[in-house]
Amino acid sequence: AQKVTQAQTEISVVEKEDVTLDCVYETRDTTYYLFWYKQPPSGELVFLIRRNSFDEQNEISGRYSWNFQKSTSSFNFTITASQVVDSAVYFCALSEARNQGGKLIFGQGTELSVKP
Amino acid sequence: ETGVTQTPRHLVMGMTNKKSLKCEQHLGHNAMYWYKQSAKKPLELMFVYNFKEQTENNSVPSRFSPECPNSSHLFLHLHTLQPEDSALYLCASSQAGLAGTDTQYFGPGTRLTVL
């Protein structure tokens, strides 16, 4: 069965703190894709990153970094030096290659609040 | 217009009304999706269209009726909804390939309230 778990429902930090959002997934496929999306209060889901199961290299994009570890089925997201504009709900998602048409399984989301 | 647009952004309707949600993608994609996001619940996939053909109906009640006249437009026709159908309805599009999935890009959503 495919499943995505984001155990942290809400996180509150003060500006400039580093924060890590956890994501654990379950799949029986050997080929799959993992995603992170950001949903600000406006509602639109903004694509942040896509990773395929064969690429375990960590990625850094500005203040954002992602740690993909197949051994623990985790795809964690770290924001360095958080800012108030980072306040949003963040979703981790999984798609299996055998699902033609790109069915995404979303986690419950983590609501991040960054206070000034 | 760029990306994925949705209209209206907000909609209030009675249980006996008929209304439609519209989604348009300007990305040249060939797959479109409807999702429902209720408060405190994860996103639920409702429908998937690939090359204008419906490829997935995730056990959605018949009071929701999708229509995809071409690869750029997707509608969700609403009829005799229930208050529990109040939610944010999100549209997405992607360039679906043979080898699996491609990234889905989302619109801003329609916030629906059923009275």
CSV table of N, CA and C in Angstrom, one decimal, chain A residues 10 31 33 35 37 39 41-47 50 89 91 95-104 106-108 111, chain B residues 9 31 33 35 37 40-43 45 48 50 56 58 88 90 94 96-108:
chain,number,residue,atom,x,y,z
A,10,GLU,N,1.6,20.6,13.5
A,10,GLU,CA,1.9,22.0,13.5
A,10,GLU,C,3.3,22.3,14.1
A,31,THR,N,10.3,2.0,-8.3
A,31,THR,CA,10.4,3.3,-9.0
A,31,THR,C,9.3,4.2,-8.5
A,33,TYR,N,8.2,8.5,-7.1
A,33,TYR,CA,8.6,9.9,-7.1
A,33,TYR,C,8.1,10.6,-5.8
A,35,PHE,N,7.6,14.3,-3.7
A,35,PHE,CA,7.4,15.8,-3.9
A,35,PHE,C,7.2,16.5,-2.6
A,37,TYR,N,5.3,20.3,-1.6
A,37,TYR,CA,4.5,21.4,-2.0
A,37,TYR,C,4.3,22.3,-0.8
A,39,GLN,N,1.7,25.3,0.6
A,39,GLN,CA,0.4,25.9,0.5
A,39,GLN,C,0.3,27.2,1.4
A,41,PRO,N,-1.5,30.8,2.8
A,41,PRO,CA,-2.9,31.1,3.1
A,41,PRO,C,-3.8,31.3,1.9
A,42,SER,N,-3.2,31.8,0.8
A,42,SER,CA,-4.0,32.0,-0.5
A,42,SER,C,-4.6,30.7,-1.0
A,43,GLY,N,-4.0,29.6,-0.7
A,43,GLY,CA,-4.6,28.3,-1.1
A,43,GLY,C,-3.9,27.5,-2.2
A,44,GLU,N,-3.2,28.2,-3.0
A,44,GLU,CA,-2.5,27.5,-4.1
A,44,GLU,C,-1.4,26.6,-3.7
A,45,LEU,N,-1.3,25.4,-4.2
A,45,LEU,CA,-0.2,24.6,-3.9
A,45,LEU,C,1.0,24.9,-4.8
A,46,VAL,N,2.1,25.3,-4.2
A,46,VAL,CA,3.3,25.7,-5.0
A,46,VAL,C,4.3,24.5,-5.0
A,47,PHE,N,4.7,24.1,-6.1
A,47,PHE,CA,5.6,23.0,-6.3
A,47,PHE,C,7.0,23.5,-5.8
A,50,ARG,N,10.9,17.8,-6.8
A,50,ARG,CA,10.5,16.4,-7.1
A,50,ARG,C,11.8,15.6,-7.1
A,89,VAL,N,1.3,25.8,5.0
A,89,VAL,CA,1.2,24.3,5.2
A,89,VAL,C,2.0,23.7,4.1
A,91,PHE,N,3.2,20.1,2.2
A,91,PHE,CA,2.7,18.8,2.0
A,91,PHE,C,3.8,18.0,1.3
A,95,SER,N,4.2,9.5,-5.6
A,95,SER,CA,3.6,8.9,-6.8
A,95,SER,C,4.4,7.7,-7.3
A,96,GLU,N,3.7,6.6,-7.6
A,96,GLU,CA,4.4,5.4,-8.1
A,96,GLU,C,4.4,5.4,-9.6
A,97,ALA,N,5.5,5.0,-10.2
A,97,ALA,CA,5.7,5.0,-11.6
A,97,ALA,C,4.6,4.2,-12.3
A,98,ARG,N,4.2,3.1,-11.7
A,98,ARG,CA,3.2,2.2,-12.4
A,98,ARG,C,1.8,2.9,-12.4
A,99,ASN,N,1.6,4.0,-11.7
A,99,ASN,CA,0.3,4.7,-11.8
A,99,ASN,C,0.4,5.7,-13.0
A,100,GLN,N,0.0,5.2,-14.1
A,100,GLN,CA,-0.1,6.1,-15.3
A,100,GLN,C,-1.1,7.2,-15.0
A,101,GLY,N,-0.7,8.4,-15.4
A,101,GLY,CA,-1.6,9.5,-15.1
A,101,GLY,C,-1.2,10.3,-13.8
A,102,GLY,N,-0.2,9.8,-13.1
A,102,GLY,CA,0.4,10.6,-12.1
A,102,GLY,C,-0.4,10.7,-10.8
A,103,LYS,N,-1.0,9.7,-10.3
A,103,LYS,CA,-1.8,9.8,-9.1
A,103,LYS,C,-0.8,10.1,-7.9
A,104,LEU,N,-1.1,11.2,-7.2
A,104,LEU,CA,-0.4,11.7,-6.1
A,104,LEU,C,-1.0,11.3,-4.8
A,106,PHE,N,-0.9,12.3,-0.9
A,106,PHE,CA,-0.5,13.4,-0.1
A,106,PHE,C,-0.4,12.9,1.4
A,107,GLY,N,0.5,13.5,2.1
A,107,GLY,CA,0.5,13.4,3.6
A,107,GLY,C,-0.5,14.4,4.1
A,108,GLN,N,-0.7,14.4,5.4
A,108,GLN,CA,-1.7,15.3,6.0
A,108,GLN,C,-1.3,16.7,6.1
A,111,GLU,N,1.6,22.3,9.3
A,111,GLU,CA,1.4,23.8,9.3
A,111,GLU,C,2.6,24.4,10.0
B,9,ARG,N,-13.1,32.1,-7.6
B,9,ARG,CA,-12.2,31.8,-6.5
B,9,ARG,C,-13.1,31.5,-5.3
B,31,ALA,N,-2.6,16.3,-19.1
B,31,ALA,CA,-3.4,15.7,-18.0
B,31,ALA,C,-3.9,16.7,-17.1
B,33,TYR,N,-6.5,17.4,-13.4
B,33,TYR,CA,-7.0,16.7,-12.2
B,33,TYR,C,-7.9,17.6,-11.4
B,35,TYR,N,-9.0,17.9,-7.3
B,35,TYR,CA,-8.8,17.5,-5.9
B,35,TYR,C,-9.8,18.2,-5.0
B,37,GLN,N,-10.1,19.5,-1.0
B,37,GLN,CA,-9.4,19.6,0.3
B,37,GLN,C,-10.3,20.1,1.3
B,40,LYS,N,-8.8,20.1,7.8
B,40,LYS,CA,-8.2,19.1,8.6
B,40,LYS,C,-8.1,17.7,7.9
B,41,LYS,N,-8.2,17.7,6.6
B,41,LYS,CA,-8.0,16.4,5.9
B,41,LYS,C,-7.0,16.6,4.8
B,42,PRO,N,-6.4,15.5,4.4
B,42,PRO,CA,-5.4,15.5,3.3
B,42,PRO,C,-6.2,15.7,2.0
B,43,LEU,N,-5.4,16.1,1.0
B,43,LEU,CA,-6.0,16.3,-0.3
B,43,LEU,C,-6.6,15.0,-0.9
B,45,LEU,N,-7.9,13.0,-4.2
B,45,LEU,CA,-8.0,13.0,-5.7
B,45,LEU,C,-9.5,12.7,-6.0
B,48,VAL,N,-9.2,12.3,-12.8
B,48,VAL,CA,-8.1,12.5,-13.6
B,48,VAL,C,-8.5,12.4,-15.1
B,50,ASN,N,-6.7,12.3,-18.9
B,50,ASN,CA,-5.5,12.2,-19.8
B,50,ASN,C,-5.9,12.3,-21.2
B,56,GLU,N,-9.6,8.3,-14.2
B,56,GLU,CA,-9.8,7.9,-12.8
B,56,GLU,C,-11.0,8.7,-12.2
B,58,ASN,N,-12.4,8.6,-8.5
B,58,ASN,CA,-12.1,8.1,-7.2
B,58,ASN,C,-13.3,7.9,-6.3
B,88,LEU,N,-12.2,23.3,-0.3
B,88,LEU,CA,-11.4,24.0,-1.3
B,88,LEU,C,-11.2,23.0,-2.5
B,90,LEU,N,-9.3,22.1,-5.8
B,90,LEU,CA,-8.1,22.4,-6.5
B,90,LEU,C,-8.0,21.7,-7.8
B,94,SER,N,-0.6,18.3,-15.5
B,94,SER,CA,0.8,17.8,-15.7
B,94,SER,C,1.0,17.3,-17.1
B,96,ALA,N,1.7,14.3,-18.6
B,96,ALA,CA,1.8,12.8,-18.3
B,96,ALA,C,2.6,12.1,-19.3
B,97,GLY,N,3.6,11.4,-18.9
B,97,GLY,CA,4.5,10.7,-19.8
B,97,GLY,C,4.3,9.2,-19.8
B,98,LEU,N,5.0,8.4,-20.6
B,98,LEU,CA,4.8,7.0,-20.6
B,98,LEU,C,5.5,6.3,-19.4
B,99,ALA,N,6.5,6.9,-18.9
B,99,ALA,CA,7.3,6.3,-17.9
B,99,ALA,C,6.9,6.6,-16.4
B,100,GLY,N,5.7,7.1,-16.3
B,100,GLY,CA,5.3,7.4,-14.9
B,100,GLY,C,4.7,8.8,-14.8
B,101,THR,N,5.1,9.5,-13.8
B,101,THR,CA,4.5,10.7,-13.4
B,101,THR,C,5.4,11.9,-13.7
B,102,ASP,N,4.7,13.0,-14.0
B,102,ASP,CA,5.4,14.3,-14.0
B,102,ASP,C,4.8,15.2,-13.0
B,103,THR,N,5.5,16.3,-12.8
B,103,THR,CA,5.0,17.2,-11.7
B,103,THR,C,3.7,17.8,-12.0
B,104,GLN,N,2.8,17.8,-11.0
B,104,GLN,CA,1.5,18.5,-11.1
B,104,GLN,C,1.7,19.9,-10.6
B,105,TYR,N,1.1,20.8,-11.4
B,105,TYR,CA,1.0,22.2,-11.1
B,105,TYR,C,-0.4,22.6,-10.8
B,106,PHE,N,-0.6,23.3,-9.7
B,106,PHE,CA,-1.9,23.5,-9.1
B,106,PHE,C,-2.4,25.0,-9.4
B,107,GLY,N,-3.7,25.1,-9.5
B,107,GLY,CA,-4.3,26.4,-9.5
B,107,GLY,C,-4.6,26.9,-8.1
B,108,PRO,N,-5.1,28.1,-8.0
B,108,PRO,CA,-5.3,28.7,-6.7
B,108,PRO,C,-6.5,28.1,-5.9
